[in-house]
PDB file of C-alpha atoms in Angstrom:
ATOM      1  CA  UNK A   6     231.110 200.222 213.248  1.00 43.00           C
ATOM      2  CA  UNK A   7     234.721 201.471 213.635  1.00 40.00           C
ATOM      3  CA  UNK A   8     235.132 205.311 214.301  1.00 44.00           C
ATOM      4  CA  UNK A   9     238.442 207.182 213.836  1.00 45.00           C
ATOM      5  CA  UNK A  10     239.041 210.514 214.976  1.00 43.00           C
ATOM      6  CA  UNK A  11     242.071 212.705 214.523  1.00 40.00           C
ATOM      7  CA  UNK A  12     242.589 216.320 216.467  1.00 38.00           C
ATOM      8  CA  UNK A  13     242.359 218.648 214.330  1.00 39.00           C
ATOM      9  CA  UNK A  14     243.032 222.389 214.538  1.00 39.00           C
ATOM     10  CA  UNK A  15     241.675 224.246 211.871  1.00 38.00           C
ATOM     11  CA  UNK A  16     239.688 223.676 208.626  1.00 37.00           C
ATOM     12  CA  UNK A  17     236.262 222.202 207.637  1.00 38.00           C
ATOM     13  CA  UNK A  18     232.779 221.480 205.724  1.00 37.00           C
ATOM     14  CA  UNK A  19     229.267 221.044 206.397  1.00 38.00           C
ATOM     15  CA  UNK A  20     225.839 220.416 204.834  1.00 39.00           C
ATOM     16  CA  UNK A  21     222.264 221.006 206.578  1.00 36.00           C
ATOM     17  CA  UNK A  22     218.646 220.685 206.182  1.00 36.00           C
ATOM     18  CA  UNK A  23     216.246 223.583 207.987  1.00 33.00           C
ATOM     19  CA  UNK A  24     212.920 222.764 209.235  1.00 32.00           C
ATOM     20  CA  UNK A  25     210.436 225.732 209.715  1.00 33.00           C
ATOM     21  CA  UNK A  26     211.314 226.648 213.284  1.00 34.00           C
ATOM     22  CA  UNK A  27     215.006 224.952 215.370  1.00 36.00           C
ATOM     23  CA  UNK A  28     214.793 221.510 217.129  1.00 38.00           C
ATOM     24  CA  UNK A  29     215.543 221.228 221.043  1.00 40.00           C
ATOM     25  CA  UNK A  30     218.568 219.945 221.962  1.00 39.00           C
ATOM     26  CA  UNK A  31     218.877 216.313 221.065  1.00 40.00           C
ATOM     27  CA  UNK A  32     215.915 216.573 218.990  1.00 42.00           C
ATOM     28  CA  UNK A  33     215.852 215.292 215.553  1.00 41.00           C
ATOM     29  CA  UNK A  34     215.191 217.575 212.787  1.00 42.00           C
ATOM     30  CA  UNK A  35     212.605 216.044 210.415  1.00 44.00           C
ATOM     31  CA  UNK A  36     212.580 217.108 206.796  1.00 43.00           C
ATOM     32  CA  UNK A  37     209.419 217.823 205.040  1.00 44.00           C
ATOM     33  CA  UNK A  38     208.932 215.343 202.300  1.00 40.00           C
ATOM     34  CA  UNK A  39     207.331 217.699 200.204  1.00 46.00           C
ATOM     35  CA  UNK A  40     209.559 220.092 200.286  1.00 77.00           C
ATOM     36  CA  UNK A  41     212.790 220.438 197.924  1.00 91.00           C
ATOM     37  CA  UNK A  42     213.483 217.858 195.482  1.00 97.00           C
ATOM     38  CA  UNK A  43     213.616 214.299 196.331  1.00 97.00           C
ATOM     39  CA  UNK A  44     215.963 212.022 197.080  1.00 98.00           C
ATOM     40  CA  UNK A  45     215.971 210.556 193.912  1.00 98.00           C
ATOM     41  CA  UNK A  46     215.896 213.963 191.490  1.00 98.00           C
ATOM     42  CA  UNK A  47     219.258 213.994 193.465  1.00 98.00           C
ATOM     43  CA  UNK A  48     220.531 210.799 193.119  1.00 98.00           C
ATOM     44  CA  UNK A  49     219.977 210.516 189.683  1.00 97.00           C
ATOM     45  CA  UNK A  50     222.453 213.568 189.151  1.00 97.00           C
ATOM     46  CA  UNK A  51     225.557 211.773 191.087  1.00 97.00           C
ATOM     47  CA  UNK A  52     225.650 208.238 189.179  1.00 91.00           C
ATOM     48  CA  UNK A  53     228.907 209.055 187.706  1.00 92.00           C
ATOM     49  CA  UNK A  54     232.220 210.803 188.806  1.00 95.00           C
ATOM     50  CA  UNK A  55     233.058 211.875 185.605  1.00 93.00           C
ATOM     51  CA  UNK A  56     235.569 215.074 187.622  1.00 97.00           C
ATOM     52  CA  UNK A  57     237.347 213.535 190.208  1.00 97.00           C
ATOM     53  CA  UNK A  58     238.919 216.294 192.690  1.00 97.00           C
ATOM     54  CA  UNK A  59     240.804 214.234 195.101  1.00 96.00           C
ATOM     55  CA  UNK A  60     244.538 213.384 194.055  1.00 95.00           C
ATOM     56  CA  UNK A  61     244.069 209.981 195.885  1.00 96.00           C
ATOM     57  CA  UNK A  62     240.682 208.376 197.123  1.00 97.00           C
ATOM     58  CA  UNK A  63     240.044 208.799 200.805  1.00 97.00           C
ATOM     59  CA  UNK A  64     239.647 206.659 203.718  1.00 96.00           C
ATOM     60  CA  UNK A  65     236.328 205.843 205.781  1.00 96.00           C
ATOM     61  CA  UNK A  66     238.380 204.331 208.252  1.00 90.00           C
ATOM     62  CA  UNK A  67     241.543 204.513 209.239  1.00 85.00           C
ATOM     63  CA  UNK A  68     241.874 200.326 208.434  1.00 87.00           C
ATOM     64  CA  UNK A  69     239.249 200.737 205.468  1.00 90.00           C
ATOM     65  CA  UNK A  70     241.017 201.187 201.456  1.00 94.00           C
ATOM     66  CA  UNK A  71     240.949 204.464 200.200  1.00 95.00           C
ATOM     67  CA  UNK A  72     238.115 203.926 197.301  1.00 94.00           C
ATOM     68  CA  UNK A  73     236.170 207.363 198.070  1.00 97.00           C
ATOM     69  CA  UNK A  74     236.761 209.927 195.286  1.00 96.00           C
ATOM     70  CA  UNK A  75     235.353 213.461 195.972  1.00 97.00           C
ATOM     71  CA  UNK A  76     233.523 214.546 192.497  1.00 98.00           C
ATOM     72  CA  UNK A  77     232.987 217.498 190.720  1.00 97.00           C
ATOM     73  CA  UNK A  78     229.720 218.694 189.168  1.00 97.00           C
ATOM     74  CA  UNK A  79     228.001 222.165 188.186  1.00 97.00           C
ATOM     75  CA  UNK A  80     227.713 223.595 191.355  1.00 97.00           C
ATOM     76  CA  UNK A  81     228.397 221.270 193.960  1.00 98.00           C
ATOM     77  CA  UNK A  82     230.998 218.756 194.779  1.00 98.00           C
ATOM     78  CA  UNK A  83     229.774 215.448 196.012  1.00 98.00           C
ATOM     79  CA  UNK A  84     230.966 211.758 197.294  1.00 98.00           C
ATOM     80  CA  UNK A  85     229.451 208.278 198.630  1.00 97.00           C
ATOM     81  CA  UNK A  86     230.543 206.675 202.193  1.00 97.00           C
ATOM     82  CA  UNK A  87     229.323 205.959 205.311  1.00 97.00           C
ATOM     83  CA  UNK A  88     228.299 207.290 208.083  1.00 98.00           C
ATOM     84  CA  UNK A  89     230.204 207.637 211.423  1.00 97.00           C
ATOM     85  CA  UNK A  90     228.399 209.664 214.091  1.00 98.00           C
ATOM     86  CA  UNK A  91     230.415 212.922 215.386  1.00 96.00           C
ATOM     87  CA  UNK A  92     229.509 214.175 218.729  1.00 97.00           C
ATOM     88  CA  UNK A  93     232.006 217.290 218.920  1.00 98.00           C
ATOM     89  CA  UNK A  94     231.219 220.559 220.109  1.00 98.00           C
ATOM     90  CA  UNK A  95     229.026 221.677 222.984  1.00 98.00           C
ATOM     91  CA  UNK A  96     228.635 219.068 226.068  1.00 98.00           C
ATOM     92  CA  UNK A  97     224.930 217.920 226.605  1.00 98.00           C
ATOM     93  CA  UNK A  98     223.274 214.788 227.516  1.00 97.00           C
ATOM     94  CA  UNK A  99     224.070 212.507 223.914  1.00 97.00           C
ATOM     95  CA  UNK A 100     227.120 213.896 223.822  1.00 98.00           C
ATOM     96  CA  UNK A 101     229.707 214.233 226.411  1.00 97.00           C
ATOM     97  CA  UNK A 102     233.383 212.154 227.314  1.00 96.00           C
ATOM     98  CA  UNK A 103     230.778 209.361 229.098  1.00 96.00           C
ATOM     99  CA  UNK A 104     228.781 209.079 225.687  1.00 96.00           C
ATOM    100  CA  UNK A 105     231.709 209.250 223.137  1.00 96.00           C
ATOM    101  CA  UNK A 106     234.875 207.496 223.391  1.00 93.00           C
ATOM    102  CA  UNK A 107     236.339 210.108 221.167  1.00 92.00           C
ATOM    103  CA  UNK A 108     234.744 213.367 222.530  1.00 97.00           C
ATOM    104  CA  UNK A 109     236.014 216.627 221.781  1.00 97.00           C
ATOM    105  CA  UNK A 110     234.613 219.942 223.173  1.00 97.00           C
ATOM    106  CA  UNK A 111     235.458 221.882 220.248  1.00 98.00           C
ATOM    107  CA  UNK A 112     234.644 222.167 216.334  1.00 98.00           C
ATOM    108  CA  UNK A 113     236.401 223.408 213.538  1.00 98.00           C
ATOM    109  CA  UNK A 114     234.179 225.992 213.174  1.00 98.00           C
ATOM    110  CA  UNK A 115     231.865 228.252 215.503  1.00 98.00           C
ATOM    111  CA  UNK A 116     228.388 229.522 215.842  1.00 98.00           C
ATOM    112  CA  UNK A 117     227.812 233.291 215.338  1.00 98.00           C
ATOM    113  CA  UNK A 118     228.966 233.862 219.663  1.00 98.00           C
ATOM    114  CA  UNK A 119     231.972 232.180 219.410  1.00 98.00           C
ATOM    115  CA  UNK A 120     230.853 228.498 221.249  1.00 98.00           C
ATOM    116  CA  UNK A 121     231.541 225.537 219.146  1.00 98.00           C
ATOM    117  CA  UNK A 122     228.649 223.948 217.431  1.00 98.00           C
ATOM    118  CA  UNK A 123     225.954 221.831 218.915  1.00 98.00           C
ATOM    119  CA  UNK A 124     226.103 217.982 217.686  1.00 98.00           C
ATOM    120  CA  UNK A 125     223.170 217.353 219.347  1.00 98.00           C
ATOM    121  CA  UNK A 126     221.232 219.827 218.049  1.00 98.00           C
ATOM    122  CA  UNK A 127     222.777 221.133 214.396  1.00 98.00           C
ATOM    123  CA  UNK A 128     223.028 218.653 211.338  1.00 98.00           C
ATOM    124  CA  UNK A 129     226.528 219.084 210.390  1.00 98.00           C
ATOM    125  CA  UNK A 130     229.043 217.316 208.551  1.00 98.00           C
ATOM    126  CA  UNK A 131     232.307 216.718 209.023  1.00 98.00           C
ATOM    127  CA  UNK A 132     234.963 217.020 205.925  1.00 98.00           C
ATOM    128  CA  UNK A 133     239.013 216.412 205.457  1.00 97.00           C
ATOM    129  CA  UNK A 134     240.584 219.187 206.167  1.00 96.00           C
ATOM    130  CA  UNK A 135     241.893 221.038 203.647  1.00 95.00           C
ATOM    131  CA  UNK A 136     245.771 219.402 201.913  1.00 96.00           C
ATOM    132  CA  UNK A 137     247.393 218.821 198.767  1.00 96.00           C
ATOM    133  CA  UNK A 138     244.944 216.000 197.841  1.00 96.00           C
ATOM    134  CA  UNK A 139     241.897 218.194 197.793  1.00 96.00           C
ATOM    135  CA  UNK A 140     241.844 221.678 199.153  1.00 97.00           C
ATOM    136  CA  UNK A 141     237.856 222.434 199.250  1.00 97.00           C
ATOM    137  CA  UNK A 142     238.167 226.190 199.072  1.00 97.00           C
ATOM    138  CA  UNK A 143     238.926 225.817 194.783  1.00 97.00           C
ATOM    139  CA  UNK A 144     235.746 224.443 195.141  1.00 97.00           C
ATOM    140  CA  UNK A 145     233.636 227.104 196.709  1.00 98.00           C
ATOM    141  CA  UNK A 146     233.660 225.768 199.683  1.00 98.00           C
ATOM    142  CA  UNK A 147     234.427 226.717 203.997  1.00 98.00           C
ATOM    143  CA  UNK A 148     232.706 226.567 207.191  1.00 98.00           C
ATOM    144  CA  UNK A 149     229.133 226.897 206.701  1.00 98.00           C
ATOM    145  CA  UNK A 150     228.304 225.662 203.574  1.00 98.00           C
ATOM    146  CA  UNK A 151     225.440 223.491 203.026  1.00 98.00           C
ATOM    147  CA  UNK A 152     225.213 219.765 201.600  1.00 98.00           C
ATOM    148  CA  UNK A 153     222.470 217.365 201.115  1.00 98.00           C
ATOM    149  CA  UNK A 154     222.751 214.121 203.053  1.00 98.00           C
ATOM    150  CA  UNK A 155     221.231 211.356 201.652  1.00 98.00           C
ATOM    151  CA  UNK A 156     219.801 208.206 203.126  1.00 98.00           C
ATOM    152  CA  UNK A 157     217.458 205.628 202.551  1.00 98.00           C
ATOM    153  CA  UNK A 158     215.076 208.009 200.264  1.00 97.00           C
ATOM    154  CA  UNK A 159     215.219 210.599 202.605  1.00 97.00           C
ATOM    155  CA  UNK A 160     217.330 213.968 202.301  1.00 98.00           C
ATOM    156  CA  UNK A 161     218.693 216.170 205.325  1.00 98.00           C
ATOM    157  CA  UNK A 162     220.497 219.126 204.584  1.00 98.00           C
ATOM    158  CA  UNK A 163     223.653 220.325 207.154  1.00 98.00           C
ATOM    159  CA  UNK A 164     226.183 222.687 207.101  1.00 98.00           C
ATOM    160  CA  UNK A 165     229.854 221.911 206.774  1.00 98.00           C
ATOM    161  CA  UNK A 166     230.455 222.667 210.296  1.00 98.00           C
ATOM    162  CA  UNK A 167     234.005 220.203 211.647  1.00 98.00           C
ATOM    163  CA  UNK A 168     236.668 218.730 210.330  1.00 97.00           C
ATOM    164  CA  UNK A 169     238.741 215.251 210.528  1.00 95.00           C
ATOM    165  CA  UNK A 170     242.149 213.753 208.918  1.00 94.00           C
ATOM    166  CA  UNK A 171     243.044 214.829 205.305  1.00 95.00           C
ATOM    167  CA  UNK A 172     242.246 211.306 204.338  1.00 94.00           C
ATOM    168  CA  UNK A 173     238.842 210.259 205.785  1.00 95.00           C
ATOM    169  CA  UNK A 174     235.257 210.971 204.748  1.00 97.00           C
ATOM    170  CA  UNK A 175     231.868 209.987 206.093  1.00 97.00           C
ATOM    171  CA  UNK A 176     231.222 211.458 209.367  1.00 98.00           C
ATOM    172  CA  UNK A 177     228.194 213.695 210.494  1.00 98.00           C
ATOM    173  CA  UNK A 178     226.647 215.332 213.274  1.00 98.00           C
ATOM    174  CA  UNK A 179     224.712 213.200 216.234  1.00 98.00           C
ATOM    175  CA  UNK A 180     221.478 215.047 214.830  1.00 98.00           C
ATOM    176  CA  UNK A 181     222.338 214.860 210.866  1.00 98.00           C
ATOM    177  CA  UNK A 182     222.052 211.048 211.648  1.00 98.00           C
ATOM    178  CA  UNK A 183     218.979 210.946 213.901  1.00 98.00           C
ATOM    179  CA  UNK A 184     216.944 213.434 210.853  1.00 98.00           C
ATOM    180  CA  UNK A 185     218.051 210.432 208.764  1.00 98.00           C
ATOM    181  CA  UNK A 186     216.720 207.226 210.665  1.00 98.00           C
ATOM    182  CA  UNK A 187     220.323 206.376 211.368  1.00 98.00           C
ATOM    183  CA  UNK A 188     221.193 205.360 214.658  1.00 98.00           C
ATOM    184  CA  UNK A 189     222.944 208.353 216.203  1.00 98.00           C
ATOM    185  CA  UNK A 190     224.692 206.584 219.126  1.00 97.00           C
ATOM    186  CA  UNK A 191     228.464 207.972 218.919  1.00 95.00           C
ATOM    187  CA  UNK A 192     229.864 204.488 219.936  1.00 94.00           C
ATOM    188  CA  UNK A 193     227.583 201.841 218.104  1.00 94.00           C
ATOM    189  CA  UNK A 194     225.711 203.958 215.329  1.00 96.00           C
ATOM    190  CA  UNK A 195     226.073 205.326 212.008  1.00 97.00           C
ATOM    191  CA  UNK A 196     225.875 203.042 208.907  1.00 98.00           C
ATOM    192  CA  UNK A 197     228.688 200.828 206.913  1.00 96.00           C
ATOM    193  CA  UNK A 198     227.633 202.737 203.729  1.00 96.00           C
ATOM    194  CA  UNK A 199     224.682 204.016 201.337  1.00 97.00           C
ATOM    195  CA  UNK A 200     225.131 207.832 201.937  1.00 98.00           C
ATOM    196  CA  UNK A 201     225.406 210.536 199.644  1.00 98.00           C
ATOM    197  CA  UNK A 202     227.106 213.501 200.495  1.00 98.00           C
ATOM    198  CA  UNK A 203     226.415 216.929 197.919  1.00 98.00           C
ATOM    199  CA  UNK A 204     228.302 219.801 199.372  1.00 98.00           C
ATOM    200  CA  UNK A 205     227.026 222.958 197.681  1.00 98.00           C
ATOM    201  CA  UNK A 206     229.469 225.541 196.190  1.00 98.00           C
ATOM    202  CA  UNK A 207     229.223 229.649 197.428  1.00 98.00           C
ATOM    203  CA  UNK A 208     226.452 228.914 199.388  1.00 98.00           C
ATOM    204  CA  UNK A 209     226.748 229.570 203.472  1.00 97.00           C
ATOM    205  CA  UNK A 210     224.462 229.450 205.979  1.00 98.00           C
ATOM    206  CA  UNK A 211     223.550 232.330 208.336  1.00 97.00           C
ATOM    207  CA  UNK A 212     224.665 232.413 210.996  1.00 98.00           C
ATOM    208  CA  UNK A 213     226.227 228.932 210.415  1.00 98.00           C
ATOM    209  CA  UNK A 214     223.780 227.473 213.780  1.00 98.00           C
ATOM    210  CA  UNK A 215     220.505 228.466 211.670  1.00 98.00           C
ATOM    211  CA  UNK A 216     219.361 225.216 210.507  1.00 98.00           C
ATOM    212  CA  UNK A 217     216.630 227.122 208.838  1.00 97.00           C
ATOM    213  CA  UNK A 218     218.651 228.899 206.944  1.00 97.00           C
ATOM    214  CA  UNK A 219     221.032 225.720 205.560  1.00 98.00           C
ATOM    215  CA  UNK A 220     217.412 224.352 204.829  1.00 98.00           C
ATOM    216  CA  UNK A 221     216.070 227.289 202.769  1.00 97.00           C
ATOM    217  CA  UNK A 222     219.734 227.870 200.689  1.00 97.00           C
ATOM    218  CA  UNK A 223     220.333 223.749 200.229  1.00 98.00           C
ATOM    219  CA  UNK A 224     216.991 223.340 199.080  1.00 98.00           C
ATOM    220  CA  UNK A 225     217.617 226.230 196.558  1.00 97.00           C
ATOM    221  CA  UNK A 226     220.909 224.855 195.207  1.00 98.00           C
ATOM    222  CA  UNK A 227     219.585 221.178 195.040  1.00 98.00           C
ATOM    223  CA  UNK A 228     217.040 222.843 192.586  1.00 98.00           C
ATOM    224  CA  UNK A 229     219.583 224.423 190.829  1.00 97.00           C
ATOM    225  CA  UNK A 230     221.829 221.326 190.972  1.00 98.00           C
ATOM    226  CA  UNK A 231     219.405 219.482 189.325  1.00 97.00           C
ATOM    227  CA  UNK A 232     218.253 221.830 186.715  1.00 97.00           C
ATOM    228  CA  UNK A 233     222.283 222.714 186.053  1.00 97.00           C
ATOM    229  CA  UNK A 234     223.194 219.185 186.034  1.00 96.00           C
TER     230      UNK A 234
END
């Protein structure tokens, strides 16, 4: 799997699922299958891009064609890619300079005492920062909103918590893709493709590092996604 990573100094986007009390460090956070709607009731909202927000499709790579267009719906704005593995933000055992090729110590944006976000720990995703292709905030969206990550029937929800170039999509946090079954590895993980990203307008989690509270809002809006769509 081929990871590209650009500095980046400001901007950002996240999605999140909340379980019913906050993993440990490294742990993954494991959805409830009974709880929120399923991957499918999802799915079946996002078949067709029918409001396409980005001037020019993005990048998964920074070889791969730009064929990922960032959709509009009711509520939510949402795109298919892969899945790269991010390991920004605090150091800890998975992810550190000796884990990640890549590793930065920072995130776009911060928990509630400053310290950047916890890879490890937080379901996050990672988003293009903001440009003249697609500028997220006419969208309803900043640091701290909450997606739905889809994968292999199974939903995680995340906060938009980092950001990467203005032309690449699919990246998430080192826990988003352990909650999903998805090899979190920063160097050999992730997937090639099959995830679905919903990013949830005017909703924000809080504080942002309360996965419990991304879970309780994002499984709110995918209700309301689905009844709106």
């Amino acid at each position: 799997m081929r990871r590209w990573k650009t500095l980046v100094a400001a901007g950002g986007f996240a999605v999140v699922m909340v379980l019913a009390s906050m993993s440990p460090v490294g742990a993954a956070a494991v959805r409830p299958l009974d709880s929120g709607p399923t991957a499918s009731q999802l799915l079946a909202k996002v078949g067709n891009c029918t409001t396409k927000l980005t001037k020019e499709p993005l990048q998964e790579d920074e070889d791969s064609p730009r064929n990922v267009n960032v959709c509009g719906a009711n509520g939510a704005v949402f795109y298919q890619a892969d899945m790269d593995v991010d390991c920004d933000g605090q150091r800890t055992d998975q992810c550190n300079e000796n884990t990640d090729c890549c590793y930065q110590d920072d995130t776009t944006f911060h928990q509630s005492d400053g310290q950047a976000l916890n890879a490890a720990q937080l379901p996050y995703i990672v988003m293009p920062r903001d440009s003249s292709n697609w500028d997220w905030h006419q969208n309803g969206i900043d640091g701290g909103s909450v997606a739905a990550v889809i994968y292999d029937g199974k939903v995680e929800y995340a906060v938009f918590g980092d950001t990467d170039s203005p032309n690449k999509v699919g990246e998430a946090s080192y826990a988003t893709a352990q909650a999903l079954g998805i090899d979190p590895d920063p160097r050999s993980g992730g997937v090639d493709d099959g995830v679905t990203y919903i990013v949830f307008s005017n909703t924000t989690a809080d504080p942002i590092e309360s996965h419990d509270s991304a879970v309780t809002l994002g499984q709110q809006a995918a209700q309301n996604f689905i009844n709106n769509n």
